[in-house]
Short mmCIF file of N, CA and C in Angstrom, two decimals:
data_model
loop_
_atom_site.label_atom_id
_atom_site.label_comp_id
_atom_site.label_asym_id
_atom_site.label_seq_id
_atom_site.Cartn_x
_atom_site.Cartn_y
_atom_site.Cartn_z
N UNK M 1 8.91 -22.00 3.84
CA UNK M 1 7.57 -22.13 4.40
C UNK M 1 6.63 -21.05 3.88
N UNK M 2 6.80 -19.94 3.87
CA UNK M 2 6.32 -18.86 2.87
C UNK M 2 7.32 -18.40 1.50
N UNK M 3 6.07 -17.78 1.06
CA UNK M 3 6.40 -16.75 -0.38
C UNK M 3 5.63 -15.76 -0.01
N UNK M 4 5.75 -14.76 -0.88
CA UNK M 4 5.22 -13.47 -0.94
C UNK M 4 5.18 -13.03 -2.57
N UNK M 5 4.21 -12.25 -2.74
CA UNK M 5 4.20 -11.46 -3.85
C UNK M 5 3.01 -9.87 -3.48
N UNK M 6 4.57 -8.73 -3.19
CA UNK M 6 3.48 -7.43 -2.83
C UNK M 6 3.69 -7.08 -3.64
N UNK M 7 2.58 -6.05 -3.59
CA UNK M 7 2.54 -4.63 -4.96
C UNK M 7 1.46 -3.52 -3.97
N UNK M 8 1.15 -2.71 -5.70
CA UNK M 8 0.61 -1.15 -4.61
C UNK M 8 1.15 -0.20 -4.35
N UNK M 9 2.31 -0.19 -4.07
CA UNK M 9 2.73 0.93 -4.09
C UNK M 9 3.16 1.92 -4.90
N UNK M 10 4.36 3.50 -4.66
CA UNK M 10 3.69 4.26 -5.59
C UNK M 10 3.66 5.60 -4.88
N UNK M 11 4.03 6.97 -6.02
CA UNK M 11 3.84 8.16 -5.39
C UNK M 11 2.31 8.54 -5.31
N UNK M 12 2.16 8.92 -4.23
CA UNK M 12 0.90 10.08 -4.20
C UNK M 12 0.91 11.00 -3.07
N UNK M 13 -0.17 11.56 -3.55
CA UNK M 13 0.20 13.36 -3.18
C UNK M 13 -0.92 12.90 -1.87
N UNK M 14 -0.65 13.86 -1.03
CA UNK M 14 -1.34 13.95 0.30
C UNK M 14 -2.90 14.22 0.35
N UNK M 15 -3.61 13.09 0.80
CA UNK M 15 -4.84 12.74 0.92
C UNK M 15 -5.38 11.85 0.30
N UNK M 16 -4.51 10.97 -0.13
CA UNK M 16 -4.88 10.08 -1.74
C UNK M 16 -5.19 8.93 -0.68
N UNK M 17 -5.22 8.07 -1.92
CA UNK M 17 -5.21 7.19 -1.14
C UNK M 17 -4.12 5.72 -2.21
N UNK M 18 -3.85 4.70 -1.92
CA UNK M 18 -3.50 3.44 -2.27
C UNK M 18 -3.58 2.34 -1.49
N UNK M 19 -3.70 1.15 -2.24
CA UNK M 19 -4.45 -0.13 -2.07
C UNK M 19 -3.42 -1.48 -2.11
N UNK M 20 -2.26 -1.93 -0.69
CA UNK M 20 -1.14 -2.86 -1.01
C UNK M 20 -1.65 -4.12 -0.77
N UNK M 21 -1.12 -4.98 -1.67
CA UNK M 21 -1.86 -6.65 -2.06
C UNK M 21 -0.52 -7.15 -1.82
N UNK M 22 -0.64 -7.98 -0.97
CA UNK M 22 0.14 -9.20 -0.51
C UNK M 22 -0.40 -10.81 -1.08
N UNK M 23 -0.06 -11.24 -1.78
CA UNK M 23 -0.31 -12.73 -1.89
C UNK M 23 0.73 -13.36 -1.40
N UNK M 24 0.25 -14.34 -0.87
CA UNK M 24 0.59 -15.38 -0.37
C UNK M 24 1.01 -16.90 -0.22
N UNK M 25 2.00 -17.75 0.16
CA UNK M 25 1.74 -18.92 0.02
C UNK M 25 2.52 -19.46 1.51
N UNK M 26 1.43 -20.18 2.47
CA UNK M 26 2.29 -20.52 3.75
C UNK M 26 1.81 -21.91 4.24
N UNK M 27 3.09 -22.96 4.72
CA UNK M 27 2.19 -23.85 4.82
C UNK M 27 2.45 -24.28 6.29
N UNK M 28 1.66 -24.45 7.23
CA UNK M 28 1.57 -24.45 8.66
C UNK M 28 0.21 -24.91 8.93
N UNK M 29 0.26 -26.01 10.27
CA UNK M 29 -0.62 -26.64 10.90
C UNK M 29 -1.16 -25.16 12.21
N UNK M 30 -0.04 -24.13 12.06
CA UNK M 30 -0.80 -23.50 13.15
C UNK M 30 -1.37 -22.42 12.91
N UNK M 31 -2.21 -21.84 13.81
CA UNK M 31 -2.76 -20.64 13.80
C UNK M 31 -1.42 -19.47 13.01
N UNK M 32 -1.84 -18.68 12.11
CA UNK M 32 -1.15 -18.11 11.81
C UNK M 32 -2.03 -16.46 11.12
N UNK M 33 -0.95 -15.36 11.27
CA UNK M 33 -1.42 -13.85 10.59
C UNK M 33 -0.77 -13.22 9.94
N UNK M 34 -1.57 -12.26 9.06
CA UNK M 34 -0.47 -11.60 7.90
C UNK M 34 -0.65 -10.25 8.70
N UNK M 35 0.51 -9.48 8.71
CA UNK M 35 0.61 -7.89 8.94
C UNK M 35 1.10 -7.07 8.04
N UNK M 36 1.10 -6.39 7.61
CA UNK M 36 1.24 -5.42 7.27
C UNK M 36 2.53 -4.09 8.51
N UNK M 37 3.85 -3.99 7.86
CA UNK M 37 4.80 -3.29 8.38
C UNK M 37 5.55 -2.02 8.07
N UNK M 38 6.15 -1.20 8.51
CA UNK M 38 6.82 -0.18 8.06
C UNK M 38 8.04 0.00 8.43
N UNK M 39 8.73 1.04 7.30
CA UNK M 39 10.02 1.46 7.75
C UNK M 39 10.36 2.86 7.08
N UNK M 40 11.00 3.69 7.59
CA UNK M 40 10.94 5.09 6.88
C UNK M 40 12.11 5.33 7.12
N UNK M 41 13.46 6.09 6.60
CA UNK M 41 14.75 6.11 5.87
C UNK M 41 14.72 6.51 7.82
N UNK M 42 15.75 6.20 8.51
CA UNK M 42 16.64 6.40 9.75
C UNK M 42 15.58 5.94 11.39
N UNK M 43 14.55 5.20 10.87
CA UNK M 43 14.14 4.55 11.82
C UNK M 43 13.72 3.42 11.84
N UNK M 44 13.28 3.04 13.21
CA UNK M 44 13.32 1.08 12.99
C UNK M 44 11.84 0.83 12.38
N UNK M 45 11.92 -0.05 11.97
CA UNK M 45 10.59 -1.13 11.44
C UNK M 45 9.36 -0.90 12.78
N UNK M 46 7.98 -0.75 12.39
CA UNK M 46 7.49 -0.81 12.94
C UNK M 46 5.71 -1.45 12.36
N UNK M 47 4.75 -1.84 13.45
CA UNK M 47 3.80 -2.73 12.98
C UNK M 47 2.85 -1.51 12.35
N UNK M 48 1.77 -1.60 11.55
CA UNK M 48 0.80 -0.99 10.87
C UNK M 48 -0.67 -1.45 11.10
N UNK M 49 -0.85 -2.72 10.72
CA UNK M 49 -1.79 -3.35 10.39
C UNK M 49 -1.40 -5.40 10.25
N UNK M 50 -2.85 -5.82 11.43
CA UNK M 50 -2.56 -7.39 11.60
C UNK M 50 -3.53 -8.06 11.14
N UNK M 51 -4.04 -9.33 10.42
CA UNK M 51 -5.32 -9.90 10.52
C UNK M 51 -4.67 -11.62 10.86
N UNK M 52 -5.62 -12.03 11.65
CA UNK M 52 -5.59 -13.56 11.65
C UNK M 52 -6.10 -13.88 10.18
N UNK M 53 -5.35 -15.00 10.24
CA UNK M 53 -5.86 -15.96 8.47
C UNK M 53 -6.49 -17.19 9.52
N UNK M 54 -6.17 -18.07 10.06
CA UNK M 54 -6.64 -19.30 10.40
C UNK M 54 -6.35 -19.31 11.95
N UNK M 55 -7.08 -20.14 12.28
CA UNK M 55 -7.57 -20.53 14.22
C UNK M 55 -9.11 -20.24 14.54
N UNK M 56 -9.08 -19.94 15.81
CA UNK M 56 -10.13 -19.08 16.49
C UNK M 56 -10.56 -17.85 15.98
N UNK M 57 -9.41 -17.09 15.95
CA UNK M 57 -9.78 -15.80 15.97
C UNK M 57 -9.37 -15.47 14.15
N UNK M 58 -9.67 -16.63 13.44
CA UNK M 58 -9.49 -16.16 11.96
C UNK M 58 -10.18 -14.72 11.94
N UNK M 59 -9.97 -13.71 10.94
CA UNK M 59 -10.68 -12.46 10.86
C UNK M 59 -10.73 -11.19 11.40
N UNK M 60 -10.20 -11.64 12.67
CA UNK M 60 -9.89 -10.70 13.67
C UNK M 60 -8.65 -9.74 13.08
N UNK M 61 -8.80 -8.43 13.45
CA UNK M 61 -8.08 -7.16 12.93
C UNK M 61 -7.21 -6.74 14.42
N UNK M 62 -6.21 -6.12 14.28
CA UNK M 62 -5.76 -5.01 14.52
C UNK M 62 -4.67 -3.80 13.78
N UNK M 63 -5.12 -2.52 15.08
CA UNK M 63 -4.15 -1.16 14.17
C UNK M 63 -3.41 -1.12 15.30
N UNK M 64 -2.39 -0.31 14.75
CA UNK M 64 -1.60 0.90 15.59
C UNK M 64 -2.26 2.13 15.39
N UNK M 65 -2.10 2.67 16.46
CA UNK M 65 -3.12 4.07 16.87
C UNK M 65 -2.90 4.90 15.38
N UNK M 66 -1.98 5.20 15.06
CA UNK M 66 -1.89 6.12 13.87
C UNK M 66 -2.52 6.18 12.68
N UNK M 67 -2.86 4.79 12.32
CA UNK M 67 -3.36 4.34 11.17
C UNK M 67 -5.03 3.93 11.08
N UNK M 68 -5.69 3.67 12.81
CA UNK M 68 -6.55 3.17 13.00
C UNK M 68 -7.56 3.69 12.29
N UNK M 69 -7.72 4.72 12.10
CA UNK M 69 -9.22 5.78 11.74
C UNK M 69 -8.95 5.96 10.23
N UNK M 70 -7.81 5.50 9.50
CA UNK M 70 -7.37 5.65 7.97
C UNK M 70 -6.91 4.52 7.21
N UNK M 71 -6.57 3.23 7.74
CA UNK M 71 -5.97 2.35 7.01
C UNK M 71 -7.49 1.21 7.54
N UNK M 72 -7.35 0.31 6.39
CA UNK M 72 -8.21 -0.99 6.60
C UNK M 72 -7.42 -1.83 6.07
N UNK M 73 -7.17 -3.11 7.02
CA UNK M 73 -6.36 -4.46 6.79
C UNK M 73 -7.73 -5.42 6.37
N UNK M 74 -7.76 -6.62 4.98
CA UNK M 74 -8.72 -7.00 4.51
C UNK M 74 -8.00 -8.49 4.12
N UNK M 75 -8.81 -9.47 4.14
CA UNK M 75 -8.05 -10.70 3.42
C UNK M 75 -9.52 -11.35 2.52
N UNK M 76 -9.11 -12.08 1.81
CA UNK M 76 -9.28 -13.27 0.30
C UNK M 76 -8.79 -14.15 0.58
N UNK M 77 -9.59 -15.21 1.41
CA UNK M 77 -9.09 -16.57 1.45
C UNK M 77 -8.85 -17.25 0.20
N UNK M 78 -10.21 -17.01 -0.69
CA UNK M 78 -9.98 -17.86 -1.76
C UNK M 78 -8.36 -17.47 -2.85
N UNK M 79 -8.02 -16.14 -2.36
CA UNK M 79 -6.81 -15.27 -3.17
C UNK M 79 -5.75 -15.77 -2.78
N UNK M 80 -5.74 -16.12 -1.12
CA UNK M 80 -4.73 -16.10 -0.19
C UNK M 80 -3.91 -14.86 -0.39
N UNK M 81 -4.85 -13.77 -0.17
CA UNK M 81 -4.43 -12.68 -0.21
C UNK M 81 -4.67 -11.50 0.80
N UNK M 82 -4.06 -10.86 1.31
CA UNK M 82 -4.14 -9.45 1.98
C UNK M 82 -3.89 -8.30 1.78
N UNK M 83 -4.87 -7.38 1.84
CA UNK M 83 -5.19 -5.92 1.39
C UNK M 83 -4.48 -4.92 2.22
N UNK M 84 -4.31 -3.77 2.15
CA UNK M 84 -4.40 -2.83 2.88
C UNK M 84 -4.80 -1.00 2.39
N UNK M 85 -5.63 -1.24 2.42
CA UNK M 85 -6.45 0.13 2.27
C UNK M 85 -6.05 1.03 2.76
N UNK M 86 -5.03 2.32 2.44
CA UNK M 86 -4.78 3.41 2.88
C UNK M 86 -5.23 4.28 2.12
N UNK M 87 -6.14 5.21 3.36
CA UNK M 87 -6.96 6.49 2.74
C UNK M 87 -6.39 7.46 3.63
N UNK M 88 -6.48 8.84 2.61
CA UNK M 88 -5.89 10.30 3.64
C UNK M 88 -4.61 9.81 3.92
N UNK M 89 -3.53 9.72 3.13
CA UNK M 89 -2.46 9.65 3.58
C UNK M 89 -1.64 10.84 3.89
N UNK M 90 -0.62 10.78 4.40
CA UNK M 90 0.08 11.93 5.11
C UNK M 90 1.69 11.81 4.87
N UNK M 91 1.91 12.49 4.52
CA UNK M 91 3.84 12.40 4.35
C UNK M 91 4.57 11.57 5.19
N UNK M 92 4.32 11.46 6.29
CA UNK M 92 4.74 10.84 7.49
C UNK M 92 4.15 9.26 7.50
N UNK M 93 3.38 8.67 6.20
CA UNK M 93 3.16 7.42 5.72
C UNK M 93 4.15 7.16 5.23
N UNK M 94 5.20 8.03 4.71
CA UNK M 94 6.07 7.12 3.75
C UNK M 94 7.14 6.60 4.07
N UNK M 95 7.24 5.56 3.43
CA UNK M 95 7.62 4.15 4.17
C UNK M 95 7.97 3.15 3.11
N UNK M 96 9.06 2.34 3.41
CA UNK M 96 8.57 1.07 2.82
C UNK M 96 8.06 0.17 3.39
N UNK M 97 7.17 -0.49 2.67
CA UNK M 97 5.74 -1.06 3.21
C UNK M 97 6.41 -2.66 3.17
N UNK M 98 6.63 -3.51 4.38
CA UNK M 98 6.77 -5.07 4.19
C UNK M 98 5.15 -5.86 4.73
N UNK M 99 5.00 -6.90 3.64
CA UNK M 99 4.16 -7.88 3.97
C UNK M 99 4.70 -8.85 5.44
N UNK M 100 3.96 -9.59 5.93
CA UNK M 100 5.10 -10.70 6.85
C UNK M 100 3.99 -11.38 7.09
N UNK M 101 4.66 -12.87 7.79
CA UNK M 101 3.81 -13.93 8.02
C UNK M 101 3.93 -14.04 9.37
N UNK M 102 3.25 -14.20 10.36
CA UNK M 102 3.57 -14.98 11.64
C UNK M 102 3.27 -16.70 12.08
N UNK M 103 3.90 -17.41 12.20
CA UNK M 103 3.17 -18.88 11.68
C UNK M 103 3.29 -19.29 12.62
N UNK M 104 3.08 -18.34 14.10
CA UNK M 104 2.72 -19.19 15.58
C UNK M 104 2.39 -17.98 16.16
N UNK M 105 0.89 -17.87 15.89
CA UNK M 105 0.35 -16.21 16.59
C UNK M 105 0.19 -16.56 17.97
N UNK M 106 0.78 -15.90 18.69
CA UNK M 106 0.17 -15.60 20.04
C UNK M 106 -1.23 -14.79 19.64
N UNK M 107 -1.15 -13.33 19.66
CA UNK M 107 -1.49 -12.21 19.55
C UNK M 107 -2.00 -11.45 18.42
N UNK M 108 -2.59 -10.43 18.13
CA UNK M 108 -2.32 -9.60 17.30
C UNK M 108 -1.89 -8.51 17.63
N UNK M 109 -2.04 -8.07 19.04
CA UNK M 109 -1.72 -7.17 19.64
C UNK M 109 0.23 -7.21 19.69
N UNK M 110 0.33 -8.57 19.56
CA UNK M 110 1.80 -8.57 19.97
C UNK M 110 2.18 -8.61 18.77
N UNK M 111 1.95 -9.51 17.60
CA UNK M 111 2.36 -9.11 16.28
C UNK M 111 2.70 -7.98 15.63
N UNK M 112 1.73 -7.19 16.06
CA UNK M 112 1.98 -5.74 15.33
C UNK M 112 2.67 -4.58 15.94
N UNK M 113 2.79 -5.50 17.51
CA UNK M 113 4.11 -4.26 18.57
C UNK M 113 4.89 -4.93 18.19
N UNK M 114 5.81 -5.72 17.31
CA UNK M 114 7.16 -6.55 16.41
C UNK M 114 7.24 -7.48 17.59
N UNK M 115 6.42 -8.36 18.55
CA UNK M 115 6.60 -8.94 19.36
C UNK M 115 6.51 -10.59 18.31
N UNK M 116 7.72 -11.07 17.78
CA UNK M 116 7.59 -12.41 17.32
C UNK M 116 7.67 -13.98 17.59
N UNK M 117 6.71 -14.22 17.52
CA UNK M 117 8.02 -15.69 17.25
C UNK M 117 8.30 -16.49 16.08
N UNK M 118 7.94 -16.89 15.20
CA UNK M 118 8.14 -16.98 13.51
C UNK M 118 8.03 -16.54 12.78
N UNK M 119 8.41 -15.43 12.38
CA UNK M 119 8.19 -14.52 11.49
C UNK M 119 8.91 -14.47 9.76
N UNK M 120 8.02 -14.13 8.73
CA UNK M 120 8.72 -14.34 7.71
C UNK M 120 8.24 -13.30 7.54
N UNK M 121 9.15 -12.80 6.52
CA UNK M 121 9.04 -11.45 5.27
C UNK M 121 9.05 -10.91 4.09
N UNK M 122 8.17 -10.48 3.46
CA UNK M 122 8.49 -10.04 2.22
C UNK M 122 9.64 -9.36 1.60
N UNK M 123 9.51 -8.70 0.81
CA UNK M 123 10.70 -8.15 -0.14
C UNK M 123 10.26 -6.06 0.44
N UNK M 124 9.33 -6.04 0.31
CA UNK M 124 8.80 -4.68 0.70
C UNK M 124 8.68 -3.73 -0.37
N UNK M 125 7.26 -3.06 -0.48
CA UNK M 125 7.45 -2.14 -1.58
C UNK M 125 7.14 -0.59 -1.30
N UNK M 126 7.86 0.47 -2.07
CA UNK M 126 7.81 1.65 -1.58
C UNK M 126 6.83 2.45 -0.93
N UNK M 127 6.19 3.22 -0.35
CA UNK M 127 4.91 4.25 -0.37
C UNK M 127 5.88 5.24 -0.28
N UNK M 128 5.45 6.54 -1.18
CA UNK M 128 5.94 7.99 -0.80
C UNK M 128 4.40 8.59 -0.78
N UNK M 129 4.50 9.74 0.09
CA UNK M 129 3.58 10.61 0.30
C UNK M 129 4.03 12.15 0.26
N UNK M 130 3.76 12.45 -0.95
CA UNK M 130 4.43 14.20 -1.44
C UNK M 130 3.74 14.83 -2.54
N UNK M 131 3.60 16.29 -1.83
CA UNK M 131 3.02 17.34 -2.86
C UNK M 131 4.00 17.91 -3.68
#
């Protein structure tokens, strides 16, 4: 039902910034959102960044507190693509970064607390953050 193709990632030194592109291919009659996820070597997966693609609330954003004031989640319908803009990064960004699909959104709020119910995933690509 999905594909993925991420990129973007990549070392950089603290305060930089980098730019992860998710393309896409999903095919669903329902409301559905792309997020943006993390994982960092001895802890669990956690949400980053959500946008609706299609419904009501197509466009609609959310963060997790950490990222809110530094990361921007962005989409390209015509790309079927999703951005994520990280500026001022911090060591404690680094992570590997997964794309994912949700293809029966409740929420975004719940999407991005790992609250699922169809969820697909990318392959995931690195971020390090080091001087």
């Amino acid at each position: 039902q999905v594909q993925f193709v991420e990129s973007g990632g990549g070392l950089v030194q603290p305060g930089g910034s980098l730019r992860l592109s998710c393309s896409y291919s999903v095919q669903t009659r329902n409301s559905y959102a792309i997020g943006w996820f993390r994982q960092a070597p001895g802890t669990e997966r956690e949400g980053v960044a959500c946008i609706a693609v299609s419904g009501i609330s197509a466009g609609n954003t959310y963060y997790v507190d950490s990222v809110k004031d530094r990361f921007t989640i962005s989409r390209d319908n015509a790309k079927n693509t999703v951005y994520l803009q990280m500026n001022d990064l911090k060591p404690e960004d680094t992570a590997v970064y997964y794309c994912a699909a949700e293809l029966f959104l409740t929420t975004l709020q719940a999407m991005c607390n790992m609250k699922f119910v169809d969820i697909h995933w990318g392959q995931g690509t690195q971020v390090t953050v080091s001087s």
